[in-house]
PDB file of N, CA and C in Angstrom:
ATOM      1  N   MET A   1      82.889  54.367 165.491  1.00 55.00           N
ATOM      2  CA  MET A   1      82.481  55.029 166.385  1.00 55.00           C
ATOM      3  C   MET A   1      83.130  56.527 166.654  1.00 55.00           C
ATOM      4  N   THR A   2      82.305  57.477 167.396  1.00 80.00           N
ATOM      5  CA  THR A   2      83.072  58.787 167.122  1.00 80.00           C
ATOM      6  C   THR A   2      83.017  59.419 168.602  1.00 80.00           C
ATOM      7  N   HIS A   3      84.124  59.742 169.032  1.00 90.00           N
ATOM      8  CA  HIS A   3      84.281  60.831 170.059  1.00 90.00           C
ATOM      9  C   HIS A   3      83.764  62.052 169.875  1.00 90.00           C
ATOM     10  N   SER A   4      83.646  62.914 170.755  1.00 95.00           N
ATOM     11  CA  SER A   4      83.203  64.394 170.397  1.00 95.00           C
ATOM     12  C   SER A   4      83.464  65.076 171.505  1.00 95.00           C
ATOM     13  N   ILE A   5      83.563  66.683 171.277  1.00 97.00           N
ATOM     14  CA  ILE A   5      83.659  67.646 172.107  1.00 97.00           C
ATOM     15  C   ILE A   5      82.362  68.495 171.663  1.00 97.00           C
ATOM     16  N   GLN A   6      81.426  68.867 172.632  1.00 97.00           N
ATOM     17  CA  GLN A   6      80.073  69.575 172.463  1.00 97.00           C
ATOM     18  C   GLN A   6      80.332  70.855 173.242  1.00 97.00           C
ATOM     19  N   ILE A   7      79.922  72.201 172.471  1.00 98.00           N
ATOM     20  CA  ILE A   7      79.958  73.428 173.571  1.00 98.00           C
ATOM     21  C   ILE A   7      78.363  73.324 173.772  1.00 98.00           C
ATOM     22  N   THR A   8      78.253  73.511 175.053  1.00 98.00           N
ATOM     23  CA  THR A   8      76.633  73.703 175.509  1.00 98.00           C
ATOM     24  C   THR A   8      76.423  75.088 176.337  1.00 98.00           C
ATOM     25  N   PHE A   9      75.425  75.385 176.228  1.00 98.00           N
ATOM     26  CA  PHE A   9      74.848  76.737 176.982  1.00 98.00           C
ATOM     27  C   PHE A   9      73.705  76.310 177.659  1.00 98.00           C
ATOM     28  N   GLU A  10      73.714  77.042 179.008  1.00 97.00           N
ATOM     29  CA  GLU A  10      72.456  76.972 179.757  1.00 97.00           C
ATOM     30  C   GLU A  10      71.505  77.972 179.565  1.00 97.00           C
ATOM     31  N   ASP A  11      70.507  77.735 178.857  1.00 96.00           N
ATOM     32  CA  ASP A  11      69.718  78.813 178.305  1.00 96.00           C
ATOM     33  C   ASP A  11      68.809  79.050 179.481  1.00 96.00           C
ATOM     34  N   ARG A  12      68.889  80.266 180.447  1.00 95.00           N
ATOM     35  CA  ARG A  12      68.149  80.228 181.614  1.00 95.00           C
ATOM     36  C   ARG A  12      66.833  80.708 181.312  1.00 95.00           C
ATOM     37  N   ARG A  13      66.863  81.572 180.370  1.00 92.00           N
ATOM     38  CA  ARG A  13      65.789  82.307 179.705  1.00 92.00           C
ATOM     39  C   ARG A  13      64.574  81.408 179.191  1.00 92.00           C
ATOM     40  N   GLU A  14      65.116  80.332 178.526  1.00 90.00           N
ATOM     41  CA  GLU A  14      64.335  79.114 178.219  1.00 90.00           C
ATOM     42  C   GLU A  14      64.015  77.996 178.943  1.00 90.00           C
ATOM     43  N   ASP A  15      65.006  77.888 180.073  1.00 94.00           N
ATOM     44  CA  ASP A  15      64.822  76.711 181.034  1.00 94.00           C
ATOM     45  C   ASP A  15      65.434  75.322 180.325  1.00 94.00           C
ATOM     46  N   ARG A  16      66.445  75.519 179.347  1.00 95.00           N
ATOM     47  CA  ARG A  16      67.040  74.402 178.950  1.00 95.00           C
ATOM     48  C   ARG A  16      68.613  74.415 178.496  1.00 95.00           C
ATOM     49  N   PHE A  17      68.890  73.366 177.961  1.00 96.00           N
ATOM     50  CA  PHE A  17      70.349  73.320 177.668  1.00 96.00           C
ATOM     51  C   PHE A  17      70.459  73.275 176.133  1.00 96.00           C
ATOM     52  N   LEU A  18      71.608  74.035 175.492  1.00 96.00           N
ATOM     53  CA  LEU A  18      71.289  73.704 173.974  1.00 96.00           C
ATOM     54  C   LEU A  18      72.951  73.570 173.606  1.00 96.00           C
ATOM     55  N   VAL A  19      72.956  72.831 172.418  1.00 96.00           N
ATOM     56  CA  VAL A  19      74.475  72.397 171.924  1.00 96.00           C
ATOM     57  C   VAL A  19      74.590  73.778 170.848  1.00 96.00           C
ATOM     58  N   LEU A  20      75.629  74.494 171.315  1.00 97.00           N
ATOM     59  CA  LEU A  20      76.209  75.549 170.606  1.00 97.00           C
ATOM     60  C   LEU A  20      77.104  74.920 169.219  1.00 97.00           C
ATOM     61  N   ASP A  21      77.809  73.854 169.464  1.00 96.00           N
ATOM     62  CA  ASP A  21      78.541  73.530 168.322  1.00 96.00           C
ATOM     63  C   ASP A  21      79.069  72.291 168.940  1.00 96.00           C
ATOM     64  N   ALA A  22      79.925  71.367 167.951  1.00 95.00           N
ATOM     65  CA  ALA A  22      80.325  70.086 168.379  1.00 95.00           C
ATOM     66  C   ALA A  22      81.139  69.553 167.174  1.00 95.00           C
ATOM     67  N   ALA A  23      82.219  69.073 167.373  1.00 94.00           N
ATOM     68  CA  ALA A  23      83.080  68.429 166.717  1.00 94.00           C
ATOM     69  C   ALA A  23      83.315  66.786 167.093  1.00 94.00           C
ATOM     70  N   GLY A  24      83.281  66.217 165.818  1.00 93.00           N
ATOM     71  CA  GLY A  24      83.379  64.767 166.005  1.00 93.00           C
ATOM     72  C   GLY A  24      84.826  64.254 165.703  1.00 93.00           C
ATOM     73  N   TYR A  25      85.259  63.152 166.407  1.00 93.00           N
ATOM     74  CA  TYR A  25      86.831  62.629 166.098  1.00 93.00           C
ATOM     75  C   TYR A  25      86.555  60.911 165.968  1.00 93.00           C
ATOM     76  N   GLU A  26      87.429  60.491 165.150  1.00 90.00           N
ATOM     77  CA  GLU A  26      87.332  58.875 164.833  1.00 90.00           C
ATOM     78  C   GLU A  26      88.461  58.516 165.782  1.00 90.00           C
ATOM     79  N   ASN A  27      89.474  59.187 166.135  1.00 87.00           N
ATOM     80  CA  ASN A  27      90.663  58.538 167.075  1.00 87.00           C
ATOM     81  C   ASN A  27      90.614  59.304 168.314  1.00 87.00           C
ATOM     82  N   PRO A  28      90.390  58.618 169.358  1.00 84.00           N
ATOM     83  CA  PRO A  28      90.331  59.014 170.772  1.00 84.00           C
ATOM     84  C   PRO A  28      91.588  59.961 170.989  1.00 84.00           C
ATOM     85  N   ASP A  29      92.554  59.963 170.548  1.00 88.00           N
ATOM     86  CA  ASP A  29      94.030  60.570 170.667  1.00 88.00           C
ATOM     87  C   ASP A  29      93.644  62.037 170.289  1.00 88.00           C
ATOM     88  N   ASP A  30      93.006  62.197 168.772  1.00 91.00           N
ATOM     89  CA  ASP A  30      92.876  63.563 168.403  1.00 91.00           C
ATOM     90  C   ASP A  30      91.724  64.317 169.586  1.00 91.00           C
ATOM     91  N   VAL A  31      90.777  63.558 169.944  1.00 91.00           N
ATOM     92  CA  VAL A  31      89.926  64.164 170.718  1.00 91.00           C
ATOM     93  C   VAL A  31      90.623  64.939 172.202  1.00 91.00           C
ATOM     94  N   GLN A  32      91.571  63.904 172.745  1.00 92.00           N
ATOM     95  CA  GLN A  32      92.289  64.109 173.786  1.00 92.00           C
ATOM     96  C   GLN A  32      93.225  65.531 173.576  1.00 92.00           C
ATOM     97  N   GLU A  33      93.687  65.395 172.339  1.00 94.00           N
ATOM     98  CA  GLU A  33      94.505  66.629 171.980  1.00 94.00           C
ATOM     99  C   GLU A  33      93.916  67.855 171.898  1.00 94.00           C
ATOM    100  N   ASP A  34      92.671  67.949 171.280  1.00 95.00           N
ATOM    101  CA  ASP A  34      92.078  69.148 171.480  1.00 95.00           C
ATOM    102  C   ASP A  34      91.496  69.502 172.664  1.00 95.00           C
ATOM    103  N   TRP A  35      90.944  68.398 173.521  1.00 96.00           N
ATOM    104  CA  TRP A  35      90.677  68.795 174.815  1.00 96.00           C
ATOM    105  C   TRP A  35      91.476  69.431 175.632  1.00 96.00           C
ATOM    106  N   SER A  36      92.767  69.026 175.431  1.00 95.00           N
ATOM    107  CA  SER A  36      93.887  69.492 176.427  1.00 95.00           C
ATOM    108  C   SER A  36      94.287  71.012 176.101  1.00 95.00           C
ATOM    109  N   HIS A  37      93.379  71.762 175.091  1.00 95.00           N
ATOM    110  CA  HIS A  37      93.619  73.106 175.039  1.00 95.00           C
ATOM    111  C   HIS A  37      92.362  73.828 175.383  1.00 95.00           C
ATOM    112  N   ILE A  38      91.153  73.350 175.937  1.00 97.00           N
ATOM    113  CA  ILE A  38      90.206  73.973 176.462  1.00 97.00           C
ATOM    114  C   ILE A  38      90.398  74.122 177.946  1.00 97.00           C
ATOM    115  N   GLU A  39      90.523  75.410 178.329  1.00 95.00           N
ATOM    116  CA  GLU A  39      90.845  75.894 179.934  1.00 95.00           C
ATOM    117  C   GLU A  39      89.566  75.951 180.505  1.00 95.00           C
ATOM    118  N   GLU A  40      89.677  75.361 181.783  1.00 97.00           N
ATOM    119  CA  GLU A  40      88.554  75.756 182.544  1.00 97.00           C
ATOM    120  C   GLU A  40      88.389  77.374 183.030  1.00 97.00           C
ATOM    121  N   PHE A  41      86.767  77.456 183.016  1.00 98.00           N
ATOM    122  CA  PHE A  41      86.869  79.005 183.494  1.00 98.00           C
ATOM    123  C   PHE A  41      86.503  79.149 185.119  1.00 98.00           C
ATOM    124  N   PRO A  42      87.191  79.721 185.891  1.00 97.00           N
ATOM    125  CA  PRO A  42      87.169  79.922 187.351  1.00 97.00           C
ATOM    126  C   PRO A  42      85.967  80.358 187.776  1.00 97.00           C
ATOM    127  N   GLY A  43      85.131  81.229 186.869  1.00 94.00           N
ATOM    128  CA  GLY A  43      83.985  82.011 187.430  1.00 94.00           C
ATOM    129  C   GLY A  43      82.661  81.189 187.326  1.00 94.00           C
ATOM    130  N   ASP A  44      81.639  81.987 187.400  1.00 96.00           N
ATOM    131  CA  ASP A  44      80.211  81.417 187.071  1.00 96.00           C
ATOM    132  C   ASP A  44      80.004  81.712 185.450  1.00 96.00           C
ATOM    133  N   THR A  45      79.521  80.826 184.851  1.00 98.00           N
ATOM    134  CA  THR A  45      79.171  80.909 183.614  1.00 98.00           C
ATOM    135  C   THR A  45      78.071  79.958 183.147  1.00 98.00           C
ATOM    136  N   VAL A  46      77.619  79.934 182.049  1.00 98.00           N
ATOM    137  CA  VAL A  46      76.488  79.342 181.428  1.00 98.00           C
ATOM    138  C   VAL A  46      77.032  78.402 180.303  1.00 98.00           C
ATOM    139  N   PHE A  47      78.223  78.442 180.103  1.00 98.00           N
ATOM    140  CA  PHE A  47      78.822  77.991 178.846  1.00 98.00           C
ATOM    141  C   PHE A  47      79.833  76.702 179.529  1.00 98.00           C
ATOM    142  N   PHE A  48      79.691  75.511 178.854  1.00 98.00           N
ATOM    143  CA  PHE A  48      80.317  74.274 179.050  1.00 98.00           C
ATOM    144  C   PHE A  48      80.810  73.590 177.986  1.00 98.00           C
ATOM    145  N   ALA A  49      81.800  72.848 178.194  1.00 98.00           N
ATOM    146  CA  ALA A  49      82.589  72.002 177.200  1.00 98.00           C
ATOM    147  C   ALA A  49      82.446  70.750 177.402  1.00 98.00           C
ATOM    148  N   ASP A  50      81.917  69.926 176.945  1.00 98.00           N
ATOM    149  CA  ASP A  50      81.502  68.673 177.208  1.00 98.00           C
ATOM    150  C   ASP A  50      82.083  67.684 176.264  1.00 98.00           C
ATOM    151  N   ARG A  51      83.402  66.431 176.918  1.00 96.00           N
ATOM    152  CA  ARG A  51      84.052  65.462 176.183  1.00 96.00           C
ATOM    153  C   ARG A  51      83.055  64.248 176.396  1.00 96.00           C
ATOM    154  N   LEU A  52      82.881  63.903 175.054  1.00 94.00           N
ATOM    155  CA  LEU A  52      81.922  62.455 174.985  1.00 94.00           C
ATOM    156  C   LEU A  52      82.781  61.528 174.543  1.00 94.00           C
ATOM    157  N   ASN A  53      82.495  60.060 174.989  1.00 91.00           N
ATOM    158  CA  ASN A  53      83.014  59.050 174.372  1.00 91.00           C
ATOM    159  C   ASN A  53      82.187  58.489 172.869  1.00 91.00           C
ATOM    160  N   ASP A  54      82.746  57.474 172.670  1.00 88.00           N
ATOM    161  CA  ASP A  54      81.966  56.801 171.600  1.00 88.00           C
ATOM    162  C   ASP A  54      80.449  56.535 171.744  1.00 88.00           C
ATOM    163  N   ASN A  55      79.984  56.369 172.932  1.00 89.00           N
ATOM    164  CA  ASN A  55      78.481  56.025 173.092  1.00 89.00           C
ATOM    165  C   ASN A  55      77.908  57.341 173.377  1.00 89.00           C
ATOM    166  N   ALA A  56      78.382  58.468 173.082  1.00 90.00           N
ATOM    167  CA  ALA A  56      77.866  59.636 173.627  1.00 90.00           C
ATOM    168  C   ALA A  56      77.520  60.034 175.022  1.00 90.00           C
ATOM    169  N   ALA A  57      78.558  59.273 175.625  1.00 93.00           N
ATOM    170  CA  ALA A  57      78.329  59.244 177.389  1.00 93.00           C
ATOM    171  C   ALA A  57      79.085  60.649 177.828  1.00 93.00           C
ATOM    172  N   LEU A  58      78.986  61.400 178.630  1.00 94.00           N
ATOM    173  CA  LEU A  58      79.947  62.244 179.231  1.00 94.00           C
ATOM    174  C   LEU A  58      81.080  61.646 180.293  1.00 94.00           C
ATOM    175  N   VAL A  59      82.101  62.147 179.236  1.00 94.00           N
ATOM    176  CA  VAL A  59      83.352  61.762 179.925  1.00 94.00           C
ATOM    177  C   VAL A  59      83.804  62.727 180.964  1.00 94.00           C
ATOM    178  N   GLU A  60      83.971  64.119 180.490  1.00 96.00           N
ATOM    179  CA  GLU A  60      84.167  65.255 181.073  1.00 96.00           C
ATOM    180  C   GLU A  60      83.800  66.271 180.856  1.00 96.00           C
ATOM    181  N   GLU A  61      83.214  67.398 182.127  1.00 97.00           N
ATOM    182  CA  GLU A  61      82.805  68.602 181.701  1.00 97.00           C
ATOM    183  C   GLU A  61      83.843  69.723 182.117  1.00 97.00           C
ATOM    184  N   ARG A  62      83.868  70.798 181.370  1.00 98.00           N
ATOM    185  CA  ARG A  62      84.662  71.955 181.791  1.00 98.00           C
ATOM    186  C   ARG A  62      83.561  73.277 181.814  1.00 98.00           C
ATOM    187  N   LYS A  63      83.665  74.018 182.384  1.00 98.00           N
ATOM    188  CA  LYS A  63      82.958  75.487 182.628  1.00 98.00           C
ATOM    189  C   LYS A  63      83.926  76.369 181.720  1.00 98.00           C
ATOM    190  N   ILE A  64      83.371  76.972 180.731  1.00 98.00           N
ATOM    191  CA  ILE A  64      84.289  77.863 179.981  1.00 98.00           C
ATOM    192  C   ILE A  64      83.608  79.254 179.683  1.00 98.00           C
ATOM    193  N   SER A  65      84.466  80.142 179.293  1.00 98.00           N
ATOM    194  CA  SER A  65      84.020  81.757 179.266  1.00 98.00           C
ATOM    195  C   SER A  65      83.345  82.234 178.163  1.00 98.00           C
ATOM    196  N   ALA A  66      82.576  82.940 177.764  1.00 97.00           N
ATOM    197  CA  ALA A  66      82.063  83.388 176.484  1.00 97.00           C
ATOM    198  C   ALA A  66      82.911  83.655 175.342  1.00 97.00           C
ATOM    199  N   ALA A  67      84.173  84.303 176.024  1.00 97.00           N
ATOM    200  CA  ALA A  67      85.188  84.677 175.071  1.00 97.00           C
ATOM    201  C   ALA A  67      85.839  83.353 174.423  1.00 97.00           C
ATOM    202  N   GLN A  68      85.805  82.115 175.226  1.00 97.00           N
ATOM    203  CA  GLN A  68      86.431  80.886 174.651  1.00 97.00           C
ATOM    204  C   GLN A  68      85.290  80.297 173.948  1.00 97.00           C
ATOM    205  N   VAL A  69      83.900  80.411 173.869  1.00 97.00           N
ATOM    206  CA  VAL A  69      83.066  79.963 173.061  1.00 97.00           C
ATOM    207  C   VAL A  69      83.055  80.774 171.686  1.00 97.00           C
ATOM    208  N   GLU A  70      83.267  81.951 171.641  1.00 97.00           N
ATOM    209  CA  GLU A  70      83.698  82.591 170.432  1.00 97.00           C
ATOM    210  C   GLU A  70      84.860  82.151 169.702  1.00 97.00           C
ATOM    211  N   ALA A  71      85.826  81.853 170.303  1.00 96.00           N
ATOM    212  CA  ALA A  71      87.295  81.500 169.980  1.00 96.00           C
ATOM    213  C   ALA A  71      86.636  80.199 169.280  1.00 96.00           C
ATOM    214  N   LEU A  72      86.247  79.049 170.027  1.00 95.00           N
ATOM    215  CA  LEU A  72      86.161  77.745 169.553  1.00 95.00           C
ATOM    216  C   LEU A  72      85.064  77.742 168.445  1.00 95.00           C
ATOM    217  N   THR A  73      84.068  78.528 168.406  1.00 96.00           N
ATOM    218  CA  THR A  73      83.145  78.324 167.261  1.00 96.00           C
ATOM    219  C   THR A  73      83.296  79.253 165.989  1.00 96.00           C
ATOM    220  N   GLY A  74      84.075  80.332 166.503  1.00 96.00           N
ATOM    221  CA  GLY A  74      84.645  81.283 165.304  1.00 96.00           C
ATOM    222  C   GLY A  74      83.579  82.280 164.897  1.00 96.00           C
ATOM    223  N   ARG A  75      82.473  82.217 165.846  1.00 97.00           N
ATOM    224  CA  ARG A  75      81.443  82.917 165.745  1.00 97.00           C
ATOM    225  C   ARG A  75      81.377  84.080 166.389  1.00 97.00           C
ATOM    226  N   PRO A  76      80.672  85.193 166.603  1.00 98.00           N
ATOM    227  CA  PRO A  76      79.985  86.192 167.704  1.00 98.00           C
ATOM    228  C   PRO A  76      79.111  85.272 168.570  1.00 98.00           C
ATOM    229  N   LEU A  77      79.117  85.596 169.868  1.00 97.00           N
ATOM    230  CA  LEU A  77      78.368  84.790 170.844  1.00 97.00           C
ATOM    231  C   LEU A  77      77.075  84.960 170.561  1.00 97.00           C
ATOM    232  N   PHE A  78      76.222  86.174 170.120  1.00 97.00           N
ATOM    233  CA  PHE A  78      75.034  86.244 170.055  1.00 97.00           C
ATOM    234  C   PHE A  78      74.390  85.665 168.905  1.00 97.00           C
ATOM    235  N   VAL A  79      75.347  85.430 167.727  1.00 98.00           N
ATOM    236  CA  VAL A  79      75.037  84.644 166.620  1.00 98.00           C
ATOM    237  C   VAL A  79      74.711  83.245 166.774  1.00 98.00           C
ATOM    238  N   VAL A  80      75.928  82.851 167.710  1.00 97.00           N
ATOM    239  CA  VAL A  80      75.495  81.201 168.064  1.00 97.00           C
ATOM    240  C   VAL A  80      74.660  80.997 168.795  1.00 97.00           C
ATOM    241  N   ILE A  81      74.069  81.847 169.941  1.00 97.00           N
ATOM    242  CA  ILE A  81      73.103  81.679 170.663  1.00 97.00           C
ATOM    243  C   ILE A  81      71.844  81.658 169.883  1.00 97.00           C
ATOM    244  N   ASN A  82      71.712  82.743 169.319  1.00 96.00           N
ATOM    245  CA  ASN A  82      70.267  82.931 168.679  1.00 96.00           C
ATOM    246  C   ASN A  82      70.149  81.648 167.210  1.00 96.00           C
ATOM    247  N   ASP A  83      71.442  81.306 166.784  1.00 97.00           N
ATOM    248  CA  ASP A  83      71.142  80.099 165.666  1.00 97.00           C
ATOM    249  C   ASP A  83      70.894  78.882 166.641  1.00 97.00           C
ATOM    250  N   ALA A  84      71.359  78.645 167.903  1.00 96.00           N
ATOM    251  CA  ALA A  84      70.954  77.554 168.717  1.00 96.00           C
ATOM    252  C   ALA A  84      69.414  77.523 169.169  1.00 96.00           C
ATOM    253  N   ARG A  85      69.275  78.567 169.617  1.00 96.00           N
ATOM    254  CA  ARG A  85      67.703  78.843 169.777  1.00 96.00           C
ATOM    255  C   ARG A  85      66.736  78.642 168.770  1.00 96.00           C
ATOM    256  N   ARG A  86      67.206  79.205 167.883  1.00 96.00           N
ATOM    257  CA  ARG A  86      66.183  78.989 166.533  1.00 96.00           C
ATOM    258  C   ARG A  86      66.310  77.549 166.163  1.00 96.00           C
ATOM    259  N   ILE A  87      67.377  76.840 165.901  1.00 95.00           N
ATOM    260  CA  ILE A  87      67.211  75.210 166.090  1.00 95.00           C
ATOM    261  C   ILE A  87      66.545  74.506 166.895  1.00 95.00           C
ATOM    262  N   ALA A  88      66.886  74.682 167.873  1.00 94.00           N
ATOM    263  CA  ALA A  88      65.895  74.101 169.192  1.00 94.00           C
ATOM    264  C   ALA A  88      64.469  74.359 168.931  1.00 94.00           C
ATOM    265  N   ASP A  89      63.990  75.546 168.676  1.00 93.00           N
ATOM    266  CA  ASP A  89      62.439  75.981 168.486  1.00 93.00           C
ATOM    267  C   ASP A  89      62.136  75.135 167.164  1.00 93.00           C
ATOM    268  N   GLU A  90      62.703  75.211 166.115  1.00 93.00           N
ATOM    269  CA  GLU A  90      62.259  74.133 165.182  1.00 93.00           C
ATOM    270  C   GLU A  90      62.060  72.763 165.438  1.00 93.00           C
ATOM    271  N   TYR A  91      62.909  72.371 165.831  1.00 91.00           N
ATOM    272  CA  TYR A  91      63.108  70.980 166.227  1.00 91.00           C
ATOM    273  C   TYR A  91      61.645  70.544 167.567  1.00 91.00           C
ATOM    274  N   GLU A  92      61.572  71.532 168.243  1.00 89.00           N
ATOM    275  CA  GLU A  92      60.502  71.295 169.254  1.00 89.00           C
ATOM    276  C   GLU A  92      59.094  71.491 168.475  1.00 89.00           C
ATOM    277  N   ARG A  93      58.824  72.220 167.563  1.00 90.00           N
ATOM    278  CA  ARG A  93      57.588  72.415 166.832  1.00 90.00           C
ATOM    279  C   ARG A  93      57.532  71.285 165.783  1.00 90.00           C
ATOM    280  N   ALA A  94      58.593  70.858 165.124  1.00 92.00           N
ATOM    281  CA  ALA A  94      58.518  69.407 164.445  1.00 92.00           C
ATOM    282  C   ALA A  94      57.982  68.436 165.251  1.00 92.00           C
ATOM    283  N   GLU A  95      58.603  68.054 166.477  1.00 87.00           N
ATOM    284  CA  GLU A  95      58.353  67.260 167.083  1.00 87.00           C
ATOM    285  C   GLU A  95      56.888  67.331 167.350  1.00 87.00           C
ATOM    286  N   ALA A  96      56.237  68.322 168.075  1.00 86.00           N
ATOM    287  CA  ALA A  96      55.009  68.509 168.359  1.00 86.00           C
ATOM    288  C   ALA A  96      53.942  68.118 167.023  1.00 86.00           C
ATOM    289  N   ALA A  97      54.132  68.602 165.885  1.00 89.00           N
ATOM    290  CA  ALA A  97      53.693  68.457 164.879  1.00 89.00           C
ATOM    291  C   ALA A  97      53.400  67.127 164.641  1.00 89.00           C
ATOM    292  N   CYS A  98      54.601  66.168 164.981  1.00 91.00           N
ATOM    293  CA  CYS A  98      54.885  64.683 164.683  1.00 91.00           C
ATOM    294  C   CYS A  98      53.748  63.977 165.722  1.00 91.00           C
ATOM    295  N   ALA A  99      53.442  64.452 166.901  1.00 80.00           N
ATOM    296  CA  ALA A  99      52.760  64.157 168.075  1.00 80.00           C
ATOM    297  C   ALA A  99      51.423  64.153 167.802  1.00 80.00           C
ATOM    298  N   HIS A 100      50.966  64.747 166.908  1.00 69.00           N
ATOM    299  CA  HIS A 100      49.374  65.099 166.370  1.00 69.00           C
ATOM    300  C   HIS A 100      49.237  63.658 165.346  1.00 69.00           C
TER     301      HIS A 100
END
């Protein structure tokens, strides 16, 4: 079983939540170590860090800044968001095609 941290984005334009990035951990101590370095953002934001347990259930959520998203993903914010939207759109098209 894998514990994980995922970075999510509330895409208000498309009225959906998107996963921007994720990391899996076999050892719960490792996820806790990385989680301890993610700072809660005090302001209004559409970005979140989610700590999930080995059943993919939400354990804790923190608001994070756009700058922290870039630092955690190592990529420019517009690239991360555009990639996540593209992947979500492709998934929705594939799901719709399978429904027919």
